[in-house]
CSV table of C-alpha atoms in Angstrom, one decimal:
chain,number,residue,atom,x,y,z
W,13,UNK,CA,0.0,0.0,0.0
W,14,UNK,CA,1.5,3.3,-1.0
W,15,UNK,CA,2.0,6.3,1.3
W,16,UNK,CA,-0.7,8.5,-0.1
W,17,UNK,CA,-3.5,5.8,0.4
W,18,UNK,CA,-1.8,4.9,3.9
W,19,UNK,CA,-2.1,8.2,4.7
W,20,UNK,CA,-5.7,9.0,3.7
W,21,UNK,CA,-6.9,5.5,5.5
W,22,UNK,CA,-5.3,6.9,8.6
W,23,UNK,CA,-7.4,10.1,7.7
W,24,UNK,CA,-10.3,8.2,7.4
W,25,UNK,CA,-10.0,6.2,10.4
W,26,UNK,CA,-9.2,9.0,12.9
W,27,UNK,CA,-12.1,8.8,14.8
W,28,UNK,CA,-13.6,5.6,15.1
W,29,UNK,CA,-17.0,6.9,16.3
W,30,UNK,CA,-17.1,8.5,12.6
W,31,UNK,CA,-16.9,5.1,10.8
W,32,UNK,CA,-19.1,2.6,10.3
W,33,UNK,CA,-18.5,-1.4,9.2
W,34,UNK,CA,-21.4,-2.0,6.7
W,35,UNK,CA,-21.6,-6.0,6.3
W,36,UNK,CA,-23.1,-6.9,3.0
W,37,UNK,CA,-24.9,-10.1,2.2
W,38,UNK,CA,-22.8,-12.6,4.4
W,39,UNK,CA,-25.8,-15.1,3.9
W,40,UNK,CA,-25.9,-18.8,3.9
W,41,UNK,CA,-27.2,-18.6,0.3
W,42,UNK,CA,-23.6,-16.7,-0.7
W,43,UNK,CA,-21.8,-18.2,1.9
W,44,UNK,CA,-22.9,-22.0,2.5
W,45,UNK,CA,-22.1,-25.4,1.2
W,46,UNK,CA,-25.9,-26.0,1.6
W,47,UNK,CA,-27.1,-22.6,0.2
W,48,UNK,CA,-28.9,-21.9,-2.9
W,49,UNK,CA,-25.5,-20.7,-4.7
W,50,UNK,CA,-23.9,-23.9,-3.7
W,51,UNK,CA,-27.1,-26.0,-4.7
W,52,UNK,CA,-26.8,-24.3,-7.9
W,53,UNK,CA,-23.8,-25.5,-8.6
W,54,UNK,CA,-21.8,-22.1,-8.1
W,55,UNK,CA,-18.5,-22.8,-6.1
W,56,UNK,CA,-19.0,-20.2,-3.2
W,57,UNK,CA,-15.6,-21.3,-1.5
W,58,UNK,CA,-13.9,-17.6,-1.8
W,59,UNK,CA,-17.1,-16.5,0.4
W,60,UNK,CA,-16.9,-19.6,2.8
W,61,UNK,CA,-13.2,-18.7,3.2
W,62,UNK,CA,-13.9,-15.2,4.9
W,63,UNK,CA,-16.8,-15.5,7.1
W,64,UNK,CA,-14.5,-16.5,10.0
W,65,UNK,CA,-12.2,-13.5,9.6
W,66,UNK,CA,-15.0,-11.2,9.1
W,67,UNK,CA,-16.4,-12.1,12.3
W,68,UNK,CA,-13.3,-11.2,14.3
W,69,UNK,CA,-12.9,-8.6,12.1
W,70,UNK,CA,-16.0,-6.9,13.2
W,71,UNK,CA,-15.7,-7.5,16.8
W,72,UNK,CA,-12.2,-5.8,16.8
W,73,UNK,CA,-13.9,-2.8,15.2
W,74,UNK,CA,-16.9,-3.1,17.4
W,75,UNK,CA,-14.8,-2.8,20.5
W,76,UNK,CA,-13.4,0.4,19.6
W,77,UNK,CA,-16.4,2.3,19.0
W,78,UNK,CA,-16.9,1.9,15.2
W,79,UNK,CA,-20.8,1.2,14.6
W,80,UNK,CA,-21.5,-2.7,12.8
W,81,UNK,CA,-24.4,-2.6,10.3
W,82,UNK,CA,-25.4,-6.0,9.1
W,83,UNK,CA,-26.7,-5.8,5.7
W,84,UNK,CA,-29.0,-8.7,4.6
W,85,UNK,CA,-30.0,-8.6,1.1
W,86,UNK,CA,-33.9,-10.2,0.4
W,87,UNK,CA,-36.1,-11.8,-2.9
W,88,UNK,CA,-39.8,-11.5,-2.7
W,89,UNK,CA,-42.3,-11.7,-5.2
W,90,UNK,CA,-43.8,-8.1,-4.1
W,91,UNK,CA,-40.5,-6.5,-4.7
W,92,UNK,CA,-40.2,-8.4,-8.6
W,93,UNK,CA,-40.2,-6.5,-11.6
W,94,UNK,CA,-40.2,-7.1,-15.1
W,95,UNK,CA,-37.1,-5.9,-15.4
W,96,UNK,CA,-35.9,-7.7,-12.9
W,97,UNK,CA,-37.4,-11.1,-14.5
W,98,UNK,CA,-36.2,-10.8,-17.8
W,99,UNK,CA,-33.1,-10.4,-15.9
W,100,UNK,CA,-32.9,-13.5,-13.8
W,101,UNK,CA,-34.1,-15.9,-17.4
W,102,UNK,CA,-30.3,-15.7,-17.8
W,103,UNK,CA,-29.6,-16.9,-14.0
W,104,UNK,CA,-32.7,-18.6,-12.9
W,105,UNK,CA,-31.1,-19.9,-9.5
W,106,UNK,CA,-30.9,-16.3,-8.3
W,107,UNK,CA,-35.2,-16.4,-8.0
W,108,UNK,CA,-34.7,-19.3,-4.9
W,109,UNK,CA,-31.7,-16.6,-3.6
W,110,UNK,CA,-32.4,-15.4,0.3
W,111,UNK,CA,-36.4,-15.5,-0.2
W,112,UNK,CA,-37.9,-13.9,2.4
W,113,UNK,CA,-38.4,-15.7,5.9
W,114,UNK,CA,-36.5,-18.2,4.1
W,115,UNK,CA,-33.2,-20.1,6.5
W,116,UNK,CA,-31.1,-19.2,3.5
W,117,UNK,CA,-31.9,-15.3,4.1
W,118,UNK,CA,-29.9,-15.6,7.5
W,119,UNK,CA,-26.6,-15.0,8.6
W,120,UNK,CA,-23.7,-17.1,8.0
W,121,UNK,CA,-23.2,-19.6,10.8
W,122,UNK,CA,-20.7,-18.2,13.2
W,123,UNK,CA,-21.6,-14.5,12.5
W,124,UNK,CA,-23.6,-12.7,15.5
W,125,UNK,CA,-25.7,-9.3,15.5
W,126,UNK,CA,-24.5,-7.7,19.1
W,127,UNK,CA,-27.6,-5.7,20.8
W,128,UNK,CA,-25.7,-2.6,19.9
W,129,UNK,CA,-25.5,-3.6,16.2
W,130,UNK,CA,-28.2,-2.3,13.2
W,131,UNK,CA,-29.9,-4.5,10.8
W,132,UNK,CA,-30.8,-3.5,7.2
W,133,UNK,CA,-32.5,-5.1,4.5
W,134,UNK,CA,-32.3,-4.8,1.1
W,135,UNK,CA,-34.3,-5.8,-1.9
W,136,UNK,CA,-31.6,-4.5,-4.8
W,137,UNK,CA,-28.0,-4.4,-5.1
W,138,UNK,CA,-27.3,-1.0,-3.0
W,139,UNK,CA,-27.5,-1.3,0.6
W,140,UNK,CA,-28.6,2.5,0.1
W,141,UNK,CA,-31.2,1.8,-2.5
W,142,UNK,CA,-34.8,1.4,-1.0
W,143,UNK,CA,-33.3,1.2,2.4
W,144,UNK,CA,-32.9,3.6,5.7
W,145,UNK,CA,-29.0,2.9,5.7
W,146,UNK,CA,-28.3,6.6,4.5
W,147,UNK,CA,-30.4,8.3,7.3
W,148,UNK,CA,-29.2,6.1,9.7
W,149,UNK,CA,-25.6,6.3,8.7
W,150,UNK,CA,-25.8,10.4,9.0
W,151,UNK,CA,-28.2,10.7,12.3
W,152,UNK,CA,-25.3,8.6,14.0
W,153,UNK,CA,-22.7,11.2,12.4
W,154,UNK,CA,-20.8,8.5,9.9
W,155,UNK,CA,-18.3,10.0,7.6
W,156,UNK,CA,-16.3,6.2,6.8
W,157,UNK,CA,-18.1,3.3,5.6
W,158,UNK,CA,-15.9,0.7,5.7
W,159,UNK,CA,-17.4,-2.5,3.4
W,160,UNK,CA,-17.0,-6.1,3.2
W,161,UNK,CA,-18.9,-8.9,2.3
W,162,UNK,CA,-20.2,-10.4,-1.2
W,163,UNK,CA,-19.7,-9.7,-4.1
W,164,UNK,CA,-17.4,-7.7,-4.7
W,165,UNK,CA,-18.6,-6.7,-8.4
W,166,UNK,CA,-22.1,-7.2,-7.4
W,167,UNK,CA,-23.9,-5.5,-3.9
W,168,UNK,CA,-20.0,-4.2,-2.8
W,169,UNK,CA,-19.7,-2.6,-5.6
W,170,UNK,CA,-23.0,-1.0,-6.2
W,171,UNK,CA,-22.8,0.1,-2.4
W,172,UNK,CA,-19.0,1.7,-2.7
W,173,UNK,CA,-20.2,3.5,-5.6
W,174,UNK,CA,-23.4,5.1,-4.6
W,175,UNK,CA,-21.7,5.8,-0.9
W,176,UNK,CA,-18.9,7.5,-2.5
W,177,UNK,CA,-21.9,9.6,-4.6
W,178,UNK,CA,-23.2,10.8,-0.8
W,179,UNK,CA,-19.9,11.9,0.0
W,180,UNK,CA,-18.8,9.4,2.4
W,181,UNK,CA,-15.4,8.1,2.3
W,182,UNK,CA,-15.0,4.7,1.7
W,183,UNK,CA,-12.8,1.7,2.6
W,184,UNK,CA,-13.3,-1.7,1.3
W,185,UNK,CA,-11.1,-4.5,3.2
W,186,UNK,CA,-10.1,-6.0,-0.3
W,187,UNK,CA,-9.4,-9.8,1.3
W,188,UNK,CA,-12.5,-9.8,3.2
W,189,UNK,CA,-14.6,-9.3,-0.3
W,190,UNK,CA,-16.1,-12.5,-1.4
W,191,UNK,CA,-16.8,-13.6,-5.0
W,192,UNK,CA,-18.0,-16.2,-7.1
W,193,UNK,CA,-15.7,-15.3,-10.4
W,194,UNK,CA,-12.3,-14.4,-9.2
W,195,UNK,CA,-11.7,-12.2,-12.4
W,196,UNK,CA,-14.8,-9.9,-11.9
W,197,UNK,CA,-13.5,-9.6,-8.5
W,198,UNK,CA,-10.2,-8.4,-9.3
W,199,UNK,CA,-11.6,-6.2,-12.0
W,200,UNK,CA,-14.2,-4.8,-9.6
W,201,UNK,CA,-11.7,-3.9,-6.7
W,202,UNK,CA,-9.0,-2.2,-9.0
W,203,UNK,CA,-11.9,0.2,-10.3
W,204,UNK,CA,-13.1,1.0,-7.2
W,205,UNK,CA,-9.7,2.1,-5.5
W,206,UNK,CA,-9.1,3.8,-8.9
W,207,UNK,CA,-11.9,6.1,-8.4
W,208,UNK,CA,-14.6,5.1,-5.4
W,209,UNK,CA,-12.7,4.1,-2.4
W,210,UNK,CA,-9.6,3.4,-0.6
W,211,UNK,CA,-9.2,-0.9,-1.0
W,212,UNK,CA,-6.6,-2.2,1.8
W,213,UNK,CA,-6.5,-5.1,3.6
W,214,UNK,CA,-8.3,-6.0,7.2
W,215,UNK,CA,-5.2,-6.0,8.7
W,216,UNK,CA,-4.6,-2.5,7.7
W,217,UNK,CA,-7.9,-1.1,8.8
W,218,UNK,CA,-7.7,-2.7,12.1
W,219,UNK,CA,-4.3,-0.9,12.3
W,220,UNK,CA,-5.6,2.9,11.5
W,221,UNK,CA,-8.7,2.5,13.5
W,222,UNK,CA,-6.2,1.5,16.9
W,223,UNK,CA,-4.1,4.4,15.9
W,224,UNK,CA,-7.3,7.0,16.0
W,225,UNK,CA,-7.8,6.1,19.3
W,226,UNK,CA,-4.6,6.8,20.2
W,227,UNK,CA,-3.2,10.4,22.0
W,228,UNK,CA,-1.9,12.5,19.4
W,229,UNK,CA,1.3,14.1,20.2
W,230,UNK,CA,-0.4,18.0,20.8
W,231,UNK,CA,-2.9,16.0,22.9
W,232,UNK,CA,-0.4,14.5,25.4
W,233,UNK,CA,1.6,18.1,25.6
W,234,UNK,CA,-1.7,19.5,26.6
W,235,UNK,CA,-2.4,16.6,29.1
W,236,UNK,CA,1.4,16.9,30.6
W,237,UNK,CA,1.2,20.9,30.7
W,238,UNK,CA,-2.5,20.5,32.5
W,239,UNK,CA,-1.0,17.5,35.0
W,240,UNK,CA,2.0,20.3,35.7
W,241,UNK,CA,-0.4,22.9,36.3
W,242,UNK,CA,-2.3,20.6,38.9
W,243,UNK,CA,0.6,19.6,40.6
W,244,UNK,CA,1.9,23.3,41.2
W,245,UNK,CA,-2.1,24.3,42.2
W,246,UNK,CA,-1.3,21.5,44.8
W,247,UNK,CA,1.8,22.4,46.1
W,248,UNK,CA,0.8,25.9,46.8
């Protein structure tokens, strides 16, 4: 990772209780040997492979104030269009995909929503689209969306973009972005750190989101000359 993006992730992350850890689509359908995907015949492995780390990813951010937003995408036959129909002739196993009340619609096993967590759901490929994620993002006072989930030239993509349109900055952690075609993927991520978002690894966002919480230099001057002022209010 360069300097320049280093230093505008560190910019981004300053103050954890700015940024929020959208979670898109980490489903059993995506993410499951015995989703619809999978059924399907679609090898979901590259999702599979991340749902462990994005759990610990989360709670690390979650324990240093950043706000988790699980975002659960849904199919229903109220929210069908024609569009959408002619759409899905070409990839019929997408109609059985999360259906509403469905087991498939849930969480991946071994990911949890905390009490102090949001849920969102989503009927099209934006989190934002159709959805309360915007107003919820800005009444909590969210500049950083940080994104990960699947896919990443599918609902990550559509999500970086149109957050990047309502000037948020965005972060996607790059090896926690599932896929189902490895080439799309790559394709996808290089775009959106070309012109959307800063893409970096976990590792590095856990890294600049520690560092925000840390005193900054001016800050511990100001503490020591306070603690010195203290002591001489005490001695007299």
């Amino acid at each position: 990772m360069d300097d320049i993006r280093l230093e505008l992730l560190a910019e981004m992350c300053s103050d954890p209780g700015s940024v929020a850890v959208v979670v898109i689509d980490m489903q059993r359908d995506f993410c499951s040997g015995s989703g619809a995907f999978a059924r399907a015949g679609i090898d979901v492995s590259a999702n599979e492979r991340i749902v462990t780390r994005a759990g610990e990813f989360v709670d690390f951010l979650r324990a240093r104030g950043v706000l988790v937003v699980w975002v659960r995408q849904l199919s229903s036959d109220r929210y069908m269009s024609p569009a959408i129909e002619r759409r899905l002739r070409r990839a019929p196993e997408r109609l059985e995909l999360c259906r509403q009340g469905s087991p498939g619609a849930e969480l991946a096993d071994g990911l949890r929503v905390h009490e102090a967590d949001v849920t969102i759901e989503k009927f099209r490929y934006s989190a934002f689209l159709g959805s309360s994620l915007d107003q919820l993002l800005r009444s909590s006072g969210i500049q950083t969306v940080v994104l990960l989930g699947t896919a990443a030239n599918g609902c990550v993509d559509t999500t970086a973009r149109d957050a990047a349109q309502r000037e948020y900055d965005v972060v996607v952690a790059g090896d926690l972005t599932g896929h189902t075609d490895a080439r799309l993927a790559a394709a996808a991520l290089d775009n959106l750190d070309r012109h959307f978002a800063v893409v970096c690894s976990a590792d590095e966002i856990e890294r600049a989101v520690a560092a925000g919480l840390e005193p900054r230099p001016e800050q511990c001057e100001t503490r020591t000359a306070q603690n010195q002022r203290e002591g001489q209010t005490h001695a007299v």
